[in-house]
Coordinates of C-alpha atoms in Angstrom, one line a residue:
A1 CA 6.4 -3.4 25.1
I2 CA 8.5 -6.0 23.1
Q3 CA 11.8 -5.6 21.4
I4 CA 12.9 -8.2 18.9
G5 CA 16.7 -8.1 18.7
Q6 CA 19.2 -8.7 16.0
N7 CA 19.0 -12.0 14.2
A8 CA 16.0 -13.2 16.3
E9 CA 13.0 -14.9 14.8
V10 CA 9.7 -14.6 16.6
T11 CA 6.2 -16.0 15.8
I12 CA 2.9 -14.6 17.1
N13 CA 0.0 -17.0 16.9
G14 CA -2.6 -15.3 19.1
G15 CA -3.2 -13.1 22.1
I16 CA -3.6 -9.3 22.4
I17 CA -0.8 -6.7 22.8
T18 CA -2.5 -3.5 23.8
E19 CA -2.2 -0.2 25.7
N20 CA 1.6 0.1 25.6
S21 CA 3.7 3.1 24.6
A22 CA 7.2 4.0 23.4
S23 CA 8.8 7.4 23.3
W24 CA 10.3 7.0 19.8
G25 CA 9.0 4.0 17.9
G26 CA 7.4 0.6 18.2
G27 CA 4.6 1.2 20.7
A28 CA 3.8 -2.5 20.8
I29 CA 6.8 -4.1 19.0
Y30 CA 10.1 -2.8 17.9
M31 CA 12.0 -5.0 15.4
Y32 CA 15.7 -4.6 14.7
N33 CA 17.4 -6.8 12.0
S34 CA 15.0 -9.6 12.9
T35 CA 12.0 -11.6 11.6
L36 CA 8.5 -11.6 12.9
N37 CA 5.9 -14.2 11.7
L38 CA 2.5 -12.8 12.4
N39 CA 0.1 -15.7 12.2
G40 CA -2.7 -14.4 14.5
G41 CA -3.5 -12.2 17.5
E42 CA -4.2 -8.5 17.7
I43 CA -2.0 -5.5 18.2
S44 CA -4.2 -2.5 19.1
N45 CA -4.5 0.7 21.1
N46 CA -0.8 1.3 21.5
T47 CA 0.9 4.7 21.1
S48 CA 4.2 5.9 19.7
P49 CA 5.4 8.7 17.3
N50 CA 6.7 6.0 14.8
G51 CA 4.9 2.7 14.3
A52 CA 2.7 2.7 17.3
G53 CA 1.8 -0.9 16.4
I54 CA 5.1 -2.2 14.9
L55 CA 8.3 -0.4 13.9
V56 CA 10.3 -2.5 11.4
D57 CA 13.8 -1.1 11.7
Q58 CA 15.6 -3.6 9.5
G59 CA 14.4 -7.2 9.1
T60 CA 11.1 -8.6 7.8
L61 CA 7.5 -8.8 9.0
I62 CA 5.9 -11.8 7.4
V63 CA 2.1 -11.6 7.5
N64 CA 0.1 -14.9 7.5
G65 CA -2.8 -13.6 9.7
G66 CA -3.4 -11.3 12.7
T67 CA -4.7 -7.8 13.1
I68 CA -2.8 -4.5 13.6
F69 CA -5.1 -1.5 13.9
N70 CA -6.3 1.4 16.1
N71 CA -2.7 2.3 17.2
T72 CA -2.1 6.0 17.5
G73 CA 0.3 8.8 18.2
G74 CA 2.3 9.4 15.0
L75 CA 1.6 10.4 11.5
Y76 CA -1.7 9.0 10.2
L77 CA 0.1 6.7 7.8
N78 CA 2.5 5.0 10.2
N79 CA 0.3 4.6 13.2
N80 CA 0.0 0.8 12.8
V81 CA 3.0 -0.5 10.9
N82 CA 6.0 1.7 10.1
V83 CA 8.5 0.1 7.7
Y84 CA 11.4 2.4 8.4
S85 CA 12.3 3.9 5.1
D86 CA 15.6 5.4 6.2
V87 CA 16.9 1.8 6.3
K88 CA 16.4 0.0 3.0
Q89 CA 16.7 -3.4 4.6
A90 CA 13.2 -3.4 6.2
A91 CA 10.4 -5.3 4.4
V92 CA 6.9 -6.7 4.8
E93 CA 6.0 -10.0 3.1
D94 CA 2.3 -10.7 2.5
K95 CA 2.0 -14.5 2.5
T96 CA -1.6 -14.3 1.5
N97 CA -0.7 -13.0 -2.0
G98 CA 3.1 -13.2 -2.3
F99 CA 3.7 -9.4 -2.4
L100 CA 7.0 -8.3 -0.9
Y101 CA 7.3 -4.6 0.0
N102 CA 10.7 -3.1 0.7
A103 CA 11.0 0.1 2.7
G104 CA 11.0 3.2 0.7
Q105 CA 10.6 1.3 -2.6
S106 CA 8.6 2.9 -5.4
Y107 CA 7.1 1.0 -8.3
R108 CA 5.7 1.4 -11.7
I109 CA 2.2 -0.2 -11.7
V110 CA 2.2 -1.8 -15.1
S111 CA -0.8 -3.1 -17.0
A112 CA -1.1 -6.7 -18.2
L113 CA -2.6 -5.4 -21.4
N114 CA 0.9 -4.6 -22.9
N115 CA 3.3 -5.1 -20.0
S116 CA 4.8 -1.7 -20.6
S117 CA 2.3 1.1 -19.8
G118 CA 1.6 2.1 -16.3
V119 CA -0.6 4.1 -13.9
T120 CA 0.4 7.7 -14.3
V121 CA -0.7 11.2 -13.2
Y122 CA -1.5 12.9 -16.4
N123 CA 1.0 15.6 -17.5
A124 CA 2.6 15.4 -14.0
S125 CA -0.2 17.6 -12.7
T126 CA 0.1 18.9 -9.2
D127 CA -3.6 19.8 -9.1
V128 CA -5.9 18.4 -6.4
E129 CA -7.9 15.6 -8.2
A130 CA -5.2 15.2 -10.9
N131 CA -6.4 12.7 -13.4
V132 CA -4.7 9.2 -13.6
V133 CA -4.2 7.6 -17.0
L134 CA -2.3 4.8 -18.7
W135 CA 1.1 5.9 -20.1
E136 CA 4.1 4.1 -21.5
Q137 CA 7.1 6.3 -20.6
T138 CA 6.8 7.9 -17.2
G139 CA 8.9 9.8 -14.6
T140 CA 8.1 10.3 -10.9
N141 CA 4.4 10.9 -11.9
G142 CA 4.3 7.2 -12.7
S143 CA 6.1 5.9 -9.6
W144 CA 4.1 4.8 -6.6
T145 CA 5.0 3.9 -3.1
P146 CA 2.7 1.5 -1.2
V147 CA 2.2 2.4 2.5
I148 CA 0.6 0.0 4.9
L149 CA -2.4 1.5 6.6
K150 CA -3.5 -1.4 8.8
I151 CA -3.7 -5.2 8.9
V152 CA -7.0 -6.9 9.7
N153 CA -7.3 -10.7 9.9
G154 CA -4.2 -11.1 7.8
K155 CA -5.3 -8.8 5.0
I156 CA -3.0 -5.8 4.4
Y157 CA -4.7 -2.4 3.6
Y158 CA -2.6 0.0 1.5
V159 CA -2.6 3.6 0.3
F160 CA -0.5 4.4 -2.8
S161 CA 1.5 7.7 -2.8
V162 CA 2.7 9.2 -6.1
M163 CA 6.4 10.2 -6.0
H164 CA 6.1 13.6 -7.7
M165 CA 3.6 14.7 -5.0
Y166 CA 4.5 12.9 -1.8
D167 CA 1.2 14.0 -0.1
R168 CA -1.1 12.8 -2.8
Y169 CA -2.6 9.3 -3.1
L170 CA -4.5 7.1 -5.6
W171 CA -8.2 7.7 -5.0
V172 CA -11.6 6.7 -6.3
A173 CA -13.7 9.8 -6.8
G174 CA -16.3 10.4 -4.2
N175 CA -15.4 7.2 -2.4
S176 CA -17.8 5.6 -4.8
S177 CA -18.7 2.0 -5.4
I178 CA -20.3 2.6 -8.9
S179 CA -18.5 0.9 -11.8
G180 CA -16.7 3.4 -14.1
T181 CA -16.0 6.0 -11.4
N182 CA -12.9 8.0 -12.2
V183 CA -9.6 7.6 -10.3
F184 CA -7.4 10.6 -9.4
T185 CA -4.9 11.8 -6.8
Y186 CA -6.1 13.3 -3.5
F187 CA -4.9 14.1 0.0
I188 CA -5.0 11.3 2.4
H189 CA -7.9 11.3 4.9
E190 CA -10.1 8.9 6.8
N191 CA -12.5 8.1 3.9
T192 CA -12.4 4.8 2.0
G193 CA -11.7 6.0 -1.5
G194 CA -7.9 5.8 -1.1
I195 CA -7.7 2.4 0.7
W196 CA -6.8 -0.6 -1.4
T197 CA -6.0 -4.3 -1.0
L198 CA -4.0 -6.6 -3.3
E199 CA -5.2 -10.0 -4.6
S200 CA -3.0 -12.3 -6.5
A201 CA -3.9 -12.7 -10.2
G202 CA -1.0 -15.2 -10.8
N203 CA 2.4 -14.8 -12.5
N204 CA 3.3 -11.8 -10.3
Y205 CA 0.2 -9.8 -11.3
Y206 CA -2.3 -8.4 -8.9
Y207 CA -5.8 -7.1 -8.8
I208 CA -5.8 -3.7 -6.9
K209 CA -9.1 -3.6 -5.1
N210 CA -10.6 -0.5 -3.4
V211 CA -12.3 -1.3 -0.1
N212 CA -15.6 0.0 -1.6
G213 CA -15.5 -2.9 -4.0
L214 CA -14.1 -1.6 -7.3
C215 CA -11.0 -2.8 -9.1
L216 CA -8.5 -0.5 -10.7
G217 CA -8.9 -0.9 -14.4
V218 CA -8.2 0.5 -17.9
Y219 CA -11.1 2.0 -19.8
N220 CA -12.2 -0.3 -22.7
S221 CA -8.9 -2.2 -22.4
G222 CA -7.1 0.5 -24.4
V223 CA -3.3 0.8 -24.4
S224 CA -2.8 4.2 -26.1
N225 CA -1.1 6.9 -24.0
G226 CA -3.7 8.8 -22.1
T227 CA -6.3 6.0 -21.8
N228 CA -8.3 6.7 -18.7
I229 CA -8.0 4.6 -15.6
A230 CA -11.0 4.2 -13.3
G231 CA -12.6 1.9 -10.8
F232 CA -14.7 -0.9 -12.3
T233 CA -16.7 -3.9 -11.1
C234 CA -14.1 -6.6 -10.6
A235 CA -14.0 -8.9 -13.7
N236 CA -10.6 -10.7 -13.4
N237 CA -9.5 -9.7 -16.9
N238 CA -6.2 -8.2 -18.2
S239 CA -7.5 -4.7 -18.0
Q240 CA -7.6 -5.1 -14.2
K241 CA -4.3 -7.0 -13.8
W242 CA -1.2 -5.0 -12.6
K243 CA 2.4 -5.8 -12.0
F244 CA 4.7 -3.8 -9.6
V245 CA 7.9 -3.1 -11.4
T246 CA 11.0 -1.5 -9.8

């Protein structure tokens, strides 16, 4: 539908872009080495194998508002916004909380309790429902890649893929909203247990909130290797504050 060319800067404040298609990528919008300020409007019901809503192929999508959802045709995870990971110069900046995501970037998700221990799959397990704990020294089992699932009214919804198992994601057991529910890794599907938002906690820390209402947190504020991580009632304390470290 729309191609944003090299070095261009475009702002969308309103309107609807819908029922378009593209054979390779960018069913509604294809960006190449450009900037798009999304302040409002809706991008929905478009189709394409890659980024049926928006394909960011170099450049930056800056999100201040707007909605991108219900676009189809590709992999489940890149239907709405595909930040093209083969090109490391593509990025999405979330102006609502200051988070900047670069294509293909993985992060250690580090606790504010000691600024060194991070969210880790215990013993690098490849089991379904592998437990997630706090651990100080980690490899790929402690590296996570955020993937944009959709954007609704300026809020970005993510899933988090662990690097040592590319098809497993951070998940609240049973899609529960009960405080203390365990968190593990699971295959992505339509249920809500694996869908998260980020809220600024100040000083480059974030609260990682599941859409069912729980915040990712450390059990009893412990910092020993192996301390369990679960979903808790949001309390805005250090056990629920996380920093994304490259």
